[in-house]
mmCIF file of C-alpha atoms in Angstrom:
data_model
loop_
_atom_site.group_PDB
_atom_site.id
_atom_site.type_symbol
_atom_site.label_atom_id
_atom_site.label_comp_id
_atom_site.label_asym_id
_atom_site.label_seq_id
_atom_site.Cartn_x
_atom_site.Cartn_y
_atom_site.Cartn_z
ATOM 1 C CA UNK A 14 20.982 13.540 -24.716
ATOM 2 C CA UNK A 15 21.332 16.136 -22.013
ATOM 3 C CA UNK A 16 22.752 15.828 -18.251
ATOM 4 C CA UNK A 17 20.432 15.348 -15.742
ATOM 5 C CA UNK A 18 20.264 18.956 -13.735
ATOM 6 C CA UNK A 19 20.041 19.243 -10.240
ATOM 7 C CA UNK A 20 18.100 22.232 -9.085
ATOM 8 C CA UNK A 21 20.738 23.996 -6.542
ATOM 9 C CA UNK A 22 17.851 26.076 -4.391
ATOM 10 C CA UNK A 23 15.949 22.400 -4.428
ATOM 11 C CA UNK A 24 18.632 20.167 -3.273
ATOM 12 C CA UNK A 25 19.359 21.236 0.137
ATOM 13 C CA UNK A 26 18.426 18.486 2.403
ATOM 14 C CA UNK A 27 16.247 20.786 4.325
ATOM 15 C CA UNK A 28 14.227 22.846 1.638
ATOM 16 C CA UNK A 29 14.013 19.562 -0.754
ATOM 17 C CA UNK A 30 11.996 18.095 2.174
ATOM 18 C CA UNK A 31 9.734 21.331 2.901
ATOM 19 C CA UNK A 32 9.324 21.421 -1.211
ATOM 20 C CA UNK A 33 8.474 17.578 -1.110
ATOM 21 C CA UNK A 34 5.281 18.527 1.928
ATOM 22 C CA UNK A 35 4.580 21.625 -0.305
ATOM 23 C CA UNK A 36 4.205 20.205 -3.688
ATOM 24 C CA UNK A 37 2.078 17.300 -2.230
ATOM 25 C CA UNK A 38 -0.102 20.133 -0.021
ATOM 26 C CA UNK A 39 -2.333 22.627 -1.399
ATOM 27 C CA UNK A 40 -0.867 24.715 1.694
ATOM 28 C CA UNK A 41 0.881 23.946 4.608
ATOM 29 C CA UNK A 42 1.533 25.530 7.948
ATOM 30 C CA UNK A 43 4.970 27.065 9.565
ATOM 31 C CA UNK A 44 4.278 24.890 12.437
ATOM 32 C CA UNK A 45 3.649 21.370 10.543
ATOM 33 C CA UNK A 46 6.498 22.425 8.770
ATOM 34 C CA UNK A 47 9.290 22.745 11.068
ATOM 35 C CA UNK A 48 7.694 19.513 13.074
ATOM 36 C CA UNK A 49 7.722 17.312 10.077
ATOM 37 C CA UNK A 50 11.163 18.642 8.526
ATOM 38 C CA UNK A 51 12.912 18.715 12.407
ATOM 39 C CA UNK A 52 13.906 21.642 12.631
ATOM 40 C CA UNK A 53 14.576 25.101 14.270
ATOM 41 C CA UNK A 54 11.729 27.929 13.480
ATOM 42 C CA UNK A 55 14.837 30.313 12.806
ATOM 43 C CA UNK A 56 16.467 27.676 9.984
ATOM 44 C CA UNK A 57 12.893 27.120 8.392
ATOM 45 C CA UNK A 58 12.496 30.747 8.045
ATOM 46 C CA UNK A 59 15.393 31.253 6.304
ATOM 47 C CA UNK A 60 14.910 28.187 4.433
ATOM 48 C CA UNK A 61 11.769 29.201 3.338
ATOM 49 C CA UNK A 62 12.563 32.592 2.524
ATOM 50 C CA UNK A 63 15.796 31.447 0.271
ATOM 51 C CA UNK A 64 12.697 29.109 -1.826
ATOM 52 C CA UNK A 65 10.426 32.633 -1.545
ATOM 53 C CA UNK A 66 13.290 34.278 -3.405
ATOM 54 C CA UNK A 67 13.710 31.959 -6.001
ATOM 55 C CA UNK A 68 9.583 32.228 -6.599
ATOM 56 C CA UNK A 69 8.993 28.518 -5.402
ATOM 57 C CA UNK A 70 6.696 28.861 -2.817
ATOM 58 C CA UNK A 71 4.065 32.126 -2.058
ATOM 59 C CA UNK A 72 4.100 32.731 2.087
ATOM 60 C CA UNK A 73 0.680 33.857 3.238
ATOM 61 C CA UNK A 74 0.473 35.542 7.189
ATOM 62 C CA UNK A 75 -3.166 35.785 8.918
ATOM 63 C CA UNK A 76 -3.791 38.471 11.277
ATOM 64 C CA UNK A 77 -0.781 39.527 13.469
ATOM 65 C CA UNK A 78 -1.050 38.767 17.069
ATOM 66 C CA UNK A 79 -2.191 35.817 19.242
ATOM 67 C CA UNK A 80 -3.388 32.816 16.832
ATOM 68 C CA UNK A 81 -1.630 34.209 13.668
ATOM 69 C CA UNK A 82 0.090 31.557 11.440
ATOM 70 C CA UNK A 83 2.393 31.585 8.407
ATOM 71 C CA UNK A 84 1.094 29.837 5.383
ATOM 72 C CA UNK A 85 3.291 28.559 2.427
ATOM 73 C CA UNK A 86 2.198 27.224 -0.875
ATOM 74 C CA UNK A 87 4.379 25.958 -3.848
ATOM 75 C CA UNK A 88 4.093 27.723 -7.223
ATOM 76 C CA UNK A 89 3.926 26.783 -10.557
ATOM 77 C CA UNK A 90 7.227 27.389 -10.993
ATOM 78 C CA UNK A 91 8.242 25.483 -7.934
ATOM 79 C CA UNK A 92 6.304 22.745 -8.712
ATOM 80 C CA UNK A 93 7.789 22.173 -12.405
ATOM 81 C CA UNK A 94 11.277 22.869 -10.916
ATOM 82 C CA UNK A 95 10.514 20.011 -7.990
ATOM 83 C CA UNK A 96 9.555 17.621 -10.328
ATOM 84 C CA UNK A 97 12.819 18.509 -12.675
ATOM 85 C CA UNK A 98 14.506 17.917 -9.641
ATOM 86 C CA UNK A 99 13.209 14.838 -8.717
ATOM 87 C CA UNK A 100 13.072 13.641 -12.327
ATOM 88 C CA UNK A 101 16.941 14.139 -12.447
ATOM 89 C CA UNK A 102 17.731 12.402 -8.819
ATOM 90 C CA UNK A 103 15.656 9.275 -10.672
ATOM 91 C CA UNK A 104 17.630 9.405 -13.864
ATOM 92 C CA UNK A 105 20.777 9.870 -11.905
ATOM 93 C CA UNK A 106 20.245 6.941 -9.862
ATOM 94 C CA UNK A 107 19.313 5.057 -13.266
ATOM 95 C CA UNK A 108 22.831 5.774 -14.327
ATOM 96 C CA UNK A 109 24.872 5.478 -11.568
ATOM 97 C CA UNK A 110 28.150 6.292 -13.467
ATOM 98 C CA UNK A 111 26.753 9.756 -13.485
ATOM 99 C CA UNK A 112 26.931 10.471 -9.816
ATOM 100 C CA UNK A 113 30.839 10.101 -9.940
ATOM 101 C CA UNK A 114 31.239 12.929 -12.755
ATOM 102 C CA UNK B 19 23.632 5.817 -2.184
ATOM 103 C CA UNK B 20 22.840 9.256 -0.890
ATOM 104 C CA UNK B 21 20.260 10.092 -3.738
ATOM 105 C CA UNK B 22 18.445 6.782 -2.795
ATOM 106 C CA UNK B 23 18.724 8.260 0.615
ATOM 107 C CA UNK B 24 17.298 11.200 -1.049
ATOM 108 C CA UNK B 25 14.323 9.750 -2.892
ATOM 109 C CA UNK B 26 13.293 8.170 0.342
ATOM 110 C CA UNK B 27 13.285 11.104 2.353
ATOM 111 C CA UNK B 28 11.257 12.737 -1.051
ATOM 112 C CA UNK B 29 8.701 10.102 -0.716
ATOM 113 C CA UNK B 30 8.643 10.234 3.144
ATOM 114 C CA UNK B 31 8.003 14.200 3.061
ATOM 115 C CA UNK B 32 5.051 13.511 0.633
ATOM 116 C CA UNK B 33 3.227 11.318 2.489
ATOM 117 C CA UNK B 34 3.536 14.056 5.654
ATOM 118 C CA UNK B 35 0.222 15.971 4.461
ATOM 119 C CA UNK B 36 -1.380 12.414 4.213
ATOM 120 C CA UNK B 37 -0.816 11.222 7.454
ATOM 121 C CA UNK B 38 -1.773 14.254 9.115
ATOM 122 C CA UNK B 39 -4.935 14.099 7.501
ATOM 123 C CA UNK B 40 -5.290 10.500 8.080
ATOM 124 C CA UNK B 41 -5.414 11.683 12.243
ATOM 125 C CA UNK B 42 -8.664 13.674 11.433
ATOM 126 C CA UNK B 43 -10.982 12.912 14.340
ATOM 127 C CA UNK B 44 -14.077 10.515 13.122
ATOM 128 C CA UNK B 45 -16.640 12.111 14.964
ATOM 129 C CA UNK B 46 -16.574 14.694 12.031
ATOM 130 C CA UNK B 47 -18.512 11.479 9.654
ATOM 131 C CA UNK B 48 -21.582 12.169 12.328
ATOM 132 C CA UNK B 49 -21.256 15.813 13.089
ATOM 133 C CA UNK B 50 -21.563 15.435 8.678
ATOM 134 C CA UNK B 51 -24.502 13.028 9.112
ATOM 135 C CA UNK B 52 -26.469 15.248 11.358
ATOM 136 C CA UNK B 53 -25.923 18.624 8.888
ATOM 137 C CA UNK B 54 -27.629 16.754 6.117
ATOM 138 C CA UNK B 55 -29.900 14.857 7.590
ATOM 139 C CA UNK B 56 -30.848 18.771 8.459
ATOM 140 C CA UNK B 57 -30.434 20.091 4.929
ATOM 141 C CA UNK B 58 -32.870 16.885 3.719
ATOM 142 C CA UNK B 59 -35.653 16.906 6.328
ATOM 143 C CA UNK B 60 -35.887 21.146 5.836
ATOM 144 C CA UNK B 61 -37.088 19.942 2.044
ATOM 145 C CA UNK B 62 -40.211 18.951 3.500
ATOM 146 C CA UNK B 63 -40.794 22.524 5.323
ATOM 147 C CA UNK B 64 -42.569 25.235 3.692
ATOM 148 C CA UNK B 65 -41.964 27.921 2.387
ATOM 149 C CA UNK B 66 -39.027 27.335 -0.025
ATOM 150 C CA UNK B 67 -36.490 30.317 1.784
ATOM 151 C CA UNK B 68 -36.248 27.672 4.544
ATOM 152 C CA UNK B 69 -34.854 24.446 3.104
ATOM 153 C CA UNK B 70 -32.802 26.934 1.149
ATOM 154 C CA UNK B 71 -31.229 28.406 4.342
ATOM 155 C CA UNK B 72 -30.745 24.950 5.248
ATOM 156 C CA UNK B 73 -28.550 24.559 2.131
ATOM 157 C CA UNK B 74 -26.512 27.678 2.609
ATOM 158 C CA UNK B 75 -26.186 26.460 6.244
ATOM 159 C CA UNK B 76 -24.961 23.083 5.038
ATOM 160 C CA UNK B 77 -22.534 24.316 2.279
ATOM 161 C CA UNK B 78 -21.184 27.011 5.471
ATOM 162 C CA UNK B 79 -20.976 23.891 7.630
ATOM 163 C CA UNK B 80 -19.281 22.085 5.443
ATOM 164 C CA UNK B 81 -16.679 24.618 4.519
ATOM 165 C CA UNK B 82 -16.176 25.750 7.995
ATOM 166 C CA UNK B 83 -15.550 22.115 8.805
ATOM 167 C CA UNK B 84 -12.902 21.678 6.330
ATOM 168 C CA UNK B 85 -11.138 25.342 7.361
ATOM 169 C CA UNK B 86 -11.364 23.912 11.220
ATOM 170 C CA UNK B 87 -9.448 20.384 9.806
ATOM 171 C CA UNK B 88 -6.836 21.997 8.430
ATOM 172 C CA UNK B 89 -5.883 24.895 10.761
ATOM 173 C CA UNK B 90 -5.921 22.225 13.209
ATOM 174 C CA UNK B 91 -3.070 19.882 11.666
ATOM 175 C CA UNK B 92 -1.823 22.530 9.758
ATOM 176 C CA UNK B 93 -2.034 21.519 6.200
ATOM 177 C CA UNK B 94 -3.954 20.521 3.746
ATOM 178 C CA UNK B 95 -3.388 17.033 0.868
ATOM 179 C CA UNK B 96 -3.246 18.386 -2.853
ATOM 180 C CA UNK B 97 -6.285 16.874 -4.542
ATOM 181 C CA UNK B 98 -4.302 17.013 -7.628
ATOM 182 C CA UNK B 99 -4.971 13.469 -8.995
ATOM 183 C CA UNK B 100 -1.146 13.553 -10.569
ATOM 184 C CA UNK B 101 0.819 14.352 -7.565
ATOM 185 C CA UNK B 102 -1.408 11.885 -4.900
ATOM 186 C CA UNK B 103 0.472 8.285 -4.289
ATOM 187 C CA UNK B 104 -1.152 5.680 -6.756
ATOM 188 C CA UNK B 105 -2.647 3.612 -4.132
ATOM 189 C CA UNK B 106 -4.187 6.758 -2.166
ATOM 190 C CA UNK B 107 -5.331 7.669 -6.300
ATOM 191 C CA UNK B 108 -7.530 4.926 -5.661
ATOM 192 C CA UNK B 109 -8.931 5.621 -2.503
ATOM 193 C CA UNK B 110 -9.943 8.754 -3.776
ATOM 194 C CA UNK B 111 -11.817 6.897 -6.812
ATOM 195 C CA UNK B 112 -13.462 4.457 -3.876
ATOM 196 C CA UNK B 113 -14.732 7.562 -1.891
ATOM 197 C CA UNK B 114 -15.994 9.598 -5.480
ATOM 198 C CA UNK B 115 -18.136 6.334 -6.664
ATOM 199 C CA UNK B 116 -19.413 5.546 -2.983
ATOM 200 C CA UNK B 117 -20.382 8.894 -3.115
ATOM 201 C CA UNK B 118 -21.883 9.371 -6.501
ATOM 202 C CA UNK B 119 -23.748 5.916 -5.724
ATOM 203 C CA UNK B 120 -24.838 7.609 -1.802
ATOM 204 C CA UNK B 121 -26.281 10.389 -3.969
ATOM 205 C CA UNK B 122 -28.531 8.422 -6.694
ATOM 206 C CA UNK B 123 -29.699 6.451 -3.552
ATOM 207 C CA UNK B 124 -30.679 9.313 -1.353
ATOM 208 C CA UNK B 125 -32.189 11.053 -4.178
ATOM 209 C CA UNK B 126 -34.281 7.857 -5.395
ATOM 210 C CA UNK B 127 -35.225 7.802 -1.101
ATOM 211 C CA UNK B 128 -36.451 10.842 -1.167
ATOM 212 C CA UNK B 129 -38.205 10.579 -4.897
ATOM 213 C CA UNK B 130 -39.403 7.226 -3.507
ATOM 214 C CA UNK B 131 -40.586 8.495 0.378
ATOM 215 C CA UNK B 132 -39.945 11.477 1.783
ATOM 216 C CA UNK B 133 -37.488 14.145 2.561
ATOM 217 C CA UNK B 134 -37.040 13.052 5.900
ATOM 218 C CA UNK B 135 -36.733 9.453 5.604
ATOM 219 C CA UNK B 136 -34.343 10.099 2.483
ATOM 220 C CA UNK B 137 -32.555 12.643 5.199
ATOM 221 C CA UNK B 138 -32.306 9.798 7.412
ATOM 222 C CA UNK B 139 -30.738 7.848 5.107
ATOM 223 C CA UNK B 140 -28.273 10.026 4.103
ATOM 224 C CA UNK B 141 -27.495 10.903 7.326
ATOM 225 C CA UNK B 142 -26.635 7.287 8.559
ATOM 226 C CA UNK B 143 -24.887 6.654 5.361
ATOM 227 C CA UNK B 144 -22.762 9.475 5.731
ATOM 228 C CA UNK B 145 -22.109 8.621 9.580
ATOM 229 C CA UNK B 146 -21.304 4.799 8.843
ATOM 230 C CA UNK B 147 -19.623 4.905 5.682
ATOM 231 C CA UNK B 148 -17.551 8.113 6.548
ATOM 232 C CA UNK B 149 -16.069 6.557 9.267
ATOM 233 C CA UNK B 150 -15.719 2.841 7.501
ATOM 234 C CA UNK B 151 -14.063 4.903 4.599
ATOM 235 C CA UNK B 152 -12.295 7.284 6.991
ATOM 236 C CA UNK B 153 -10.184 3.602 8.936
ATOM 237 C CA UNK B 154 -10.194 2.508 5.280
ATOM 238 C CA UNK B 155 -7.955 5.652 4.233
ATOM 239 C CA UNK B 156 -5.782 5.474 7.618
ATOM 240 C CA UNK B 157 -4.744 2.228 6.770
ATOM 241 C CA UNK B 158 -3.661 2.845 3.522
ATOM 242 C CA UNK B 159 -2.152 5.784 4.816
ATOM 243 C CA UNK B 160 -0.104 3.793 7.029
ATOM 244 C CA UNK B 161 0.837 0.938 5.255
ATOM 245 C CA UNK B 162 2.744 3.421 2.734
ATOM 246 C CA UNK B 163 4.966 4.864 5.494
ATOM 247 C CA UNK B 164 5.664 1.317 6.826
ATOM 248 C CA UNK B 165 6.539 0.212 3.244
ATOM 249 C CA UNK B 166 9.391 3.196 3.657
#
């Protein structure tokens, strides 16, 4: 039987959280977002963008200007590798000899 | 001890979209009421373009509704059965059978009476259960968080 994988992009406290809003959303704001997560708009960004790369989540921007907002949404992809991720924290915690390898 | 840590801040983040949605304001179960007690009464108006403007108004209400909802708290719950918390699963069941039941009722109204009285119907139905339904889903709503 194989390892339990962690997903490395997944796992950071900060984007597992904004994947864990995501995957439950059909699309979520930048502003509920950082609010919800805690933190700075220039960390979610980057956060987001490093999950953007790794073709998690699609970022959508309305009209630039006064009122415009920045919309994320989770993939396919993102979704199946959340819920390997999550699946492996689970089985992990199952087996807790596995954490100290 | 950290990934426990970790599946509790997993569940925690899920439930986000929920509770946001759970702060919806109720006067949206009347401002709902009042649109199709509209769309119903217009059935009883001749000719046939009208009550069918009425529909195309409701369905625009409607969606404009929603789009207002979710700009305004900034995101929007999955209603992918799979990926909703079991007990909010439910809810969801509750709110498709009230509704499918609301429906046969307001149809066998208006069958029964007339569009307006069956518009009536609907439209106090809608107002009164909406907002019953709507307290219904904020407790359950909070009751998960406080179980974190």
């Amino acid at each position: 039987m194989s390892e339990p994988e962690l997903d490395p992009v997944i796992h950071a406290p900060k984007r597992l959280k904004a994947m864990a809003i995501l995957v439950a959303s059909d699309s979520a704001e930048f502003r509920f977002l950082r609010e919800s997560i805690g933190i700075r708009d220039a960390d979610l960004s980057k956060q987001m963008s490093t999950l953007e790369e790794a073709g998690y989540i699609t970022i959508r921007k309305t009209k630039p200007g006064r009122g415009s907002s920045t919309w994320y949404k989770v993939t396919k992809k993102g979704r199946s590798a959340f819920t390997r991720h999550s699946d492996a924290l689970r089985e992990l915690l199952s087996e807790p000899n596995k954490l100290q390898t | 001890m950290e990934s426990t840590h970790e599946l509790d801040e997993i569940r925690k983040a899920q439930l986000a979209p929920y509770e946001a949605s759970a702060t919806d304001p109720l006067w949206i179960w009347p401002l709902i009421g009042v649109l199709a007690f509209a769309q119903f009464a217009a059935w009883e108006i001749e000719p046939i373009a009208i009550p069918i403007a009425m529909l195309v108004l409701y369905c625009l209400g409607l969606g404009a509704l929603v789009g207002f909802m979710t700009k305004r708290r900034g995101v929007q719950p999955t209603m992918r059965i799979n990926e909703m918390p079991a007990p909010l699963r439910r809810e969801l069941f509750i709110f498709w059978a009230l509704s499918t039941l609301g429906s046969g009722a307001v149809v066998l109204v208006a069958m029964t009476t007339n569009f307006v009285f069956a518009g009536l119907v609907a439209g106090v139905g809608i107002a009164t259960l909406g907002a019953w339904y709507h307290r219904r889903y904020r407790d359950r709503v909070g009751e998960l968080v406080a179980e974190l």
